[in-house]
Short mmCIF file of C-alpha atoms in Angstrom, two decimals:
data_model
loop_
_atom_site.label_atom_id
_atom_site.label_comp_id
_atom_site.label_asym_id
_atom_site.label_seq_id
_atom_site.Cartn_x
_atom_site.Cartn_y
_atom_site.Cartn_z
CA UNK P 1 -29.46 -11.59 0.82
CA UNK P 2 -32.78 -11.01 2.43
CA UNK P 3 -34.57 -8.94 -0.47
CA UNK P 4 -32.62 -12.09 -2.86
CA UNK P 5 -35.04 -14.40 -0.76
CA UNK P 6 -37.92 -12.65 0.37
CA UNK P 7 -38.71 -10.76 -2.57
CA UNK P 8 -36.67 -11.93 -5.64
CA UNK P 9 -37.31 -15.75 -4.66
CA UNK P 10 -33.93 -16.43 -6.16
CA UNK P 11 -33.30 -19.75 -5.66
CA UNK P 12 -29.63 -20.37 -7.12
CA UNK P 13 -27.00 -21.15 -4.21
CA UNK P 14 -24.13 -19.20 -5.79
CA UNK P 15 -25.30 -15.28 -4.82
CA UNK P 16 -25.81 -16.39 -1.16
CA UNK P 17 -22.70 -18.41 -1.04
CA UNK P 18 -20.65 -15.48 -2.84
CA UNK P 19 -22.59 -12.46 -0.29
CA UNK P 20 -21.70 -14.73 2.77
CA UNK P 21 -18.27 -14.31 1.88
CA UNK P 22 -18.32 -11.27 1.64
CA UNK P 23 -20.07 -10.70 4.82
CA UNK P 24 -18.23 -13.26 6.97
CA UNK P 25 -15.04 -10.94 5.77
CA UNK P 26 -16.22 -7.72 6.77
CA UNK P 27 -17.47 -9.41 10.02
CA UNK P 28 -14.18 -10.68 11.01
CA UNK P 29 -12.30 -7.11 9.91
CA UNK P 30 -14.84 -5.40 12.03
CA UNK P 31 -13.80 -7.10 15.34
CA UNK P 32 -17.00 -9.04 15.82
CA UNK P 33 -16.73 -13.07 15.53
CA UNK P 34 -16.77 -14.29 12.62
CA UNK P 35 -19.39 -16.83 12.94
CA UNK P 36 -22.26 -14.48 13.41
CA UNK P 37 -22.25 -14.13 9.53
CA UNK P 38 -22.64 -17.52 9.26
CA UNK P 39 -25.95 -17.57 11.30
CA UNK P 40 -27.32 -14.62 9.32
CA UNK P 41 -26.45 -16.37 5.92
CA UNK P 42 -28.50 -19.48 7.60
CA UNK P 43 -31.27 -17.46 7.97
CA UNK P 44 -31.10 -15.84 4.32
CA UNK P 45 -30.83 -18.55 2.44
CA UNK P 46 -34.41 -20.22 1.10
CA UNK P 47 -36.00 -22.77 2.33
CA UNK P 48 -38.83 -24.67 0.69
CA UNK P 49 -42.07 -24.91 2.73
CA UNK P 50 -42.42 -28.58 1.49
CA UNK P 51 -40.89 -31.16 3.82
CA UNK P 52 -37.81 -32.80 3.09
CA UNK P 53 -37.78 -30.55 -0.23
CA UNK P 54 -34.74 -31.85 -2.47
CA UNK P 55 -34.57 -28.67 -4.12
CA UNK P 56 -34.62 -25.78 -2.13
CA UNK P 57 -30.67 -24.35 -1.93
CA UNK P 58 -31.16 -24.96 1.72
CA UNK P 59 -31.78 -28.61 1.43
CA UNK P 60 -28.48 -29.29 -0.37
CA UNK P 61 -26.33 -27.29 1.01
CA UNK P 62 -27.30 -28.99 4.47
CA UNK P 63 -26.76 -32.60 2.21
CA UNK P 64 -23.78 -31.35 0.52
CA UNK P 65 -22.04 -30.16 3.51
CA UNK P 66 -23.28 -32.86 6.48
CA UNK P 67 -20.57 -35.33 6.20
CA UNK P 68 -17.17 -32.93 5.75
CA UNK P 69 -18.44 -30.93 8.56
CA UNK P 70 -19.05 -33.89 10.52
CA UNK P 71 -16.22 -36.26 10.16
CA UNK P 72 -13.35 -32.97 8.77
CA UNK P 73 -14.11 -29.57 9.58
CA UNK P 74 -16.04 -30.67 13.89
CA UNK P 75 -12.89 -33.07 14.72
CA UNK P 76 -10.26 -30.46 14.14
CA UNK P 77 -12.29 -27.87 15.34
CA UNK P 78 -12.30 -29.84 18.90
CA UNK P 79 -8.83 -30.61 19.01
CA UNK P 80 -8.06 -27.54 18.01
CA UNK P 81 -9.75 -25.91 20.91
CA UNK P 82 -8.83 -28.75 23.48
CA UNK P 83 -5.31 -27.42 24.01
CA UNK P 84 -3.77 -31.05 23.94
CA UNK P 85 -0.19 -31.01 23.61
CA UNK P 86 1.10 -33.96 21.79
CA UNK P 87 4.47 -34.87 23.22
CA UNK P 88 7.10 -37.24 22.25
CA UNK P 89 6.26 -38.67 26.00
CA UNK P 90 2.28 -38.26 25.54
CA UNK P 91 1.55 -42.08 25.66
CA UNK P 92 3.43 -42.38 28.96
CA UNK P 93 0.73 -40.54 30.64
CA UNK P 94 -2.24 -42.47 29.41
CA UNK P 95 -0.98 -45.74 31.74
CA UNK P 96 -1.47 -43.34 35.21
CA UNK P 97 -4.33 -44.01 37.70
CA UNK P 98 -6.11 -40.84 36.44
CA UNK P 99 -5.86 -41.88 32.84
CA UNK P 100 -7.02 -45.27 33.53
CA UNK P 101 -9.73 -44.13 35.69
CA UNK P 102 -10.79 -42.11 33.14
CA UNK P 103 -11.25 -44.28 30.23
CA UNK P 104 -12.59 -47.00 32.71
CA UNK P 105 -15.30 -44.04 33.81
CA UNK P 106 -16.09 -44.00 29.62
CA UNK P 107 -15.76 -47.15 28.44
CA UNK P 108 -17.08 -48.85 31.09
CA UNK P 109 -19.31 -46.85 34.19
CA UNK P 110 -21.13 -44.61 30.99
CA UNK P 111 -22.79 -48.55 29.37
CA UNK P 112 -23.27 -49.75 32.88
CA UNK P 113 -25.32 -46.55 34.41
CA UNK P 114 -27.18 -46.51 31.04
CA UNK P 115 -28.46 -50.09 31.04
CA UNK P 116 -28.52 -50.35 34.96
CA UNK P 117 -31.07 -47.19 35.21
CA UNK P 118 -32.71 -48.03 32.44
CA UNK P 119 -33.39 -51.49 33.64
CA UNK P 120 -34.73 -49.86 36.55
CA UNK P 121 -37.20 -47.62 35.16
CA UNK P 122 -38.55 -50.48 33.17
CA UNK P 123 -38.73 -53.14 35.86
CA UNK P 124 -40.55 -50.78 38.53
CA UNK P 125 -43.05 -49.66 36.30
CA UNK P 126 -42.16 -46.46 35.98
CA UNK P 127 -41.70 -46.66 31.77
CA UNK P 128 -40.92 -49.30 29.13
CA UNK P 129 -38.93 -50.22 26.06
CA UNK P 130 -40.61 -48.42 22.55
CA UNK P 131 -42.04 -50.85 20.17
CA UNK P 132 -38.56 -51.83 18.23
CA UNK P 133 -36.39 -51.86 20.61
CA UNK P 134 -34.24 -54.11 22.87
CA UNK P 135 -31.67 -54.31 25.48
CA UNK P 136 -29.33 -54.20 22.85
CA UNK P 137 -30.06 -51.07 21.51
CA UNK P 138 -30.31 -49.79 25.17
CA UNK P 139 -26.27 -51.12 25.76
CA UNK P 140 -25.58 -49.67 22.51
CA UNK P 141 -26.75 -46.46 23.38
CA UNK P 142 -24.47 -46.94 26.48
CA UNK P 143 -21.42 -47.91 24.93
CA UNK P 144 -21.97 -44.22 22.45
CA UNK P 145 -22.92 -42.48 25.94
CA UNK P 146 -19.09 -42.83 26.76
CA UNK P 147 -18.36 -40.65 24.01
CA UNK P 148 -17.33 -37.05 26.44
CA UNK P 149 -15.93 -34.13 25.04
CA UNK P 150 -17.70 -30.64 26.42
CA UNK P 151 -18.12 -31.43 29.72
CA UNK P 152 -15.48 -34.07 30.48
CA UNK P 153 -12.78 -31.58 29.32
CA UNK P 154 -14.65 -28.73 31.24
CA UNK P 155 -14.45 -30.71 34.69
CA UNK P 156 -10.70 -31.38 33.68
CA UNK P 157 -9.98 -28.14 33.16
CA UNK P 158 -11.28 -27.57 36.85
CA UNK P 159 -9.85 -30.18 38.34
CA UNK P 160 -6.86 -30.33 37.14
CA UNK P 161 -5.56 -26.42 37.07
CA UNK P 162 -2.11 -26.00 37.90
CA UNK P 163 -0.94 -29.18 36.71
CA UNK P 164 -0.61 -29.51 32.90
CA UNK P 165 1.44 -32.52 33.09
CA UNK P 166 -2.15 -34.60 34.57
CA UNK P 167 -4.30 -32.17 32.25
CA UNK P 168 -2.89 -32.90 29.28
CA UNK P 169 -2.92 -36.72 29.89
CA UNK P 170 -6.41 -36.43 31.35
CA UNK P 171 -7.66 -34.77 28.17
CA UNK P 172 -5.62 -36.73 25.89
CA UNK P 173 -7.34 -40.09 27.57
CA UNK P 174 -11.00 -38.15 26.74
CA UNK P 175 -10.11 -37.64 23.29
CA UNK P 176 -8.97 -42.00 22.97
CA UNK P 177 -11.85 -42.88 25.34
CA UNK P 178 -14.73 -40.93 23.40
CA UNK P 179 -12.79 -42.25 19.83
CA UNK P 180 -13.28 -45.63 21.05
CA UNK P 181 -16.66 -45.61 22.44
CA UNK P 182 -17.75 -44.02 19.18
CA UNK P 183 -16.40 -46.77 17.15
CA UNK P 184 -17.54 -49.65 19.39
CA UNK P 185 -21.19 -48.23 19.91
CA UNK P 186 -21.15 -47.89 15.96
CA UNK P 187 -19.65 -51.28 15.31
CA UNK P 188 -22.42 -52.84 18.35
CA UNK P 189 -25.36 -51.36 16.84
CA UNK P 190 -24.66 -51.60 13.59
CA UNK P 191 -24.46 -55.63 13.75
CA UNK P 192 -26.54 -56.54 16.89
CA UNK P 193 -28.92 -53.59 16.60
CA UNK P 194 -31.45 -54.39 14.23
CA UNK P 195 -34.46 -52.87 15.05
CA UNK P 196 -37.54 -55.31 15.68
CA UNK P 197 -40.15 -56.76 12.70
CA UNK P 198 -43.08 -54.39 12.56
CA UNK P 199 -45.66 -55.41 15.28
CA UNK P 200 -43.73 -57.09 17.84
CA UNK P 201 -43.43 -55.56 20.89
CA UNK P 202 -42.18 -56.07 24.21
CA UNK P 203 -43.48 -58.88 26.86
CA UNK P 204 -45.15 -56.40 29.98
CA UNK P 205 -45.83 -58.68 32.30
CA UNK P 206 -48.90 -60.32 31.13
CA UNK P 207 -48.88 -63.75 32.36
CA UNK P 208 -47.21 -64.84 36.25
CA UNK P 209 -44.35 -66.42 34.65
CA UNK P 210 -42.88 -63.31 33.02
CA UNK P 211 -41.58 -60.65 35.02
CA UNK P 212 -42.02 -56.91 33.97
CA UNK P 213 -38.32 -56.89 33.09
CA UNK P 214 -38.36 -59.03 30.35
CA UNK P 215 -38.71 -56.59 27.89
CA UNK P 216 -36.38 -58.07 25.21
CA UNK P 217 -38.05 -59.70 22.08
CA UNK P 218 -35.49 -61.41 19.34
CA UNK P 219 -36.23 -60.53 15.80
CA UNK P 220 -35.15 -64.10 15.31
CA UNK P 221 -38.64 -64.56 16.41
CA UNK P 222 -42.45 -64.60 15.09
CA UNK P 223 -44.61 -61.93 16.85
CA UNK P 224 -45.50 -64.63 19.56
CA UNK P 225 -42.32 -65.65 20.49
CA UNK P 226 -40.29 -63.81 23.20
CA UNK P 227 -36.95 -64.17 24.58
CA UNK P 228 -36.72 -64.42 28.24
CA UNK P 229 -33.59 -62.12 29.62
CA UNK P 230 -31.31 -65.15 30.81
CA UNK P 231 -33.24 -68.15 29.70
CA UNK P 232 -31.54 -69.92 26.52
CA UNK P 233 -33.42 -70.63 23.73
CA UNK P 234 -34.61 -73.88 24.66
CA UNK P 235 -36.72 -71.92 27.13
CA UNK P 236 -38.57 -69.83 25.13
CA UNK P 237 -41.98 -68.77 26.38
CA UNK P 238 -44.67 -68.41 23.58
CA UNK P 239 -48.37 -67.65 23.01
CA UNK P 240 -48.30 -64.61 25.33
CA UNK P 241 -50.39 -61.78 22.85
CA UNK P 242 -48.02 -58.45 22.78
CA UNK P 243 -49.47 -55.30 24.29
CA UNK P 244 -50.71 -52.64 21.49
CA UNK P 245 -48.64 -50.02 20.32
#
């Protein structure tokens, strides 16, 4: 596959796609796991020194494949290797403390210690908001932060050894939890998180009556307008210049 690239510049997906095969087979018969051969065949197939190249075999097989990998072939590949029993009984468990304290942990205490922090870096100084974005993005990035998998199951698994009754509940609860902080963060951003107009940035501070943490602009407004955190729109403050990029 390496001479096919290297030296016979053979562009055409098909040979690597048909030698991968063949490899990833005699890997797995051999003992070793299987998905070594599918970092070797990453590394043999071409890739166009262009950026963003729309033709090298590379380049579509990363388009083609993105989105059944993503939403298909990832999911049942984690619940596969979860170990969740599904019971007849498995929704009992979800209404005990540990469940509950769980999903509250997700749901809730992930936004919260995202927007809280990040408040706090911003309002002492120590960074701001990038040119674009708002509080809302920041809480939308909170609500997606509640999505846990790796180590939230991990710390279960510690936690909770011995007792399968509270680990399967526990990890059954991370599995609802990080499915519905995925589709909430997605749903939030995706109609309250539109991204600034080109050239408006964030208030810093520059005249008495704004404090350093009002950093959210409205794209309602024109580049001189600003939204105060907590003030209503009949007290906007406006004229202040915005700091350069």
């Amino acid at each position: 596959l390496v001479i096919l690239n290297r030296f016979l510049r053979v562009m055409s997906r098909m040979p690597y796609l048909l030698g991968g095969a063949v490899m990833w087979y005699f890997m797995l018969q051999s003992g070793v796991h299987a998905t070594i051969a599918s970092v070797a065949l990453a590394f043999a197939i071409p890739y166009s020194s262009k950026d963003e190249d729309q033709a090298s075999p590379s380049h579509k097989l990363e388009q083609m494949l993105h989105r059944p990998v993503a939403f298909v072939i990832l999911p049942l590949f984690a619940l596969a290797n979860t170990g969740v029993v599904i019971g007849a009984d498995w929704m009992q468990g979800l209404a005990s403390m540990n469940s509950l304290g769980i999903a509250g942990g997700l749901l809730l205490g992930k936004p919260l210690g995202v927007v809280l922090l990040s408040f706090l870096a911003v309002a002492s100084g120590l960074c701001r908001l990038p040119t674009g974005l708002s509080w809302r993005h920041v809480f939308g990035a909170g609500i997606l932060g509640g999505i846990g998998f790796t180590m939230s199951i991990f710390i279960t698994n510690l936690a909770f050894a011995g007792e399968p009754e509270a680990l399967n509940s526990s990890k059954m609860t991370i599995l609802l939890a990080s499915l519905t902080a995925g589709s909430l963060g997605f749903l939030w951003l995706r109609s309250l998180g539109r991204a600034a107009p080109e050239g408006v940035d964030v208030v810093r501070g520059h005249h008495p009556d704004v404090p350093l943490w009002a950093a959210a602009v409205d794209e309602r407004l024109d580049e001189h307008s600003y939204i105060v955190p907590g003030l209503g729109d009949a007290d906007l403050m406006k004229g202040f210049e915005t700091e350069a990029a």
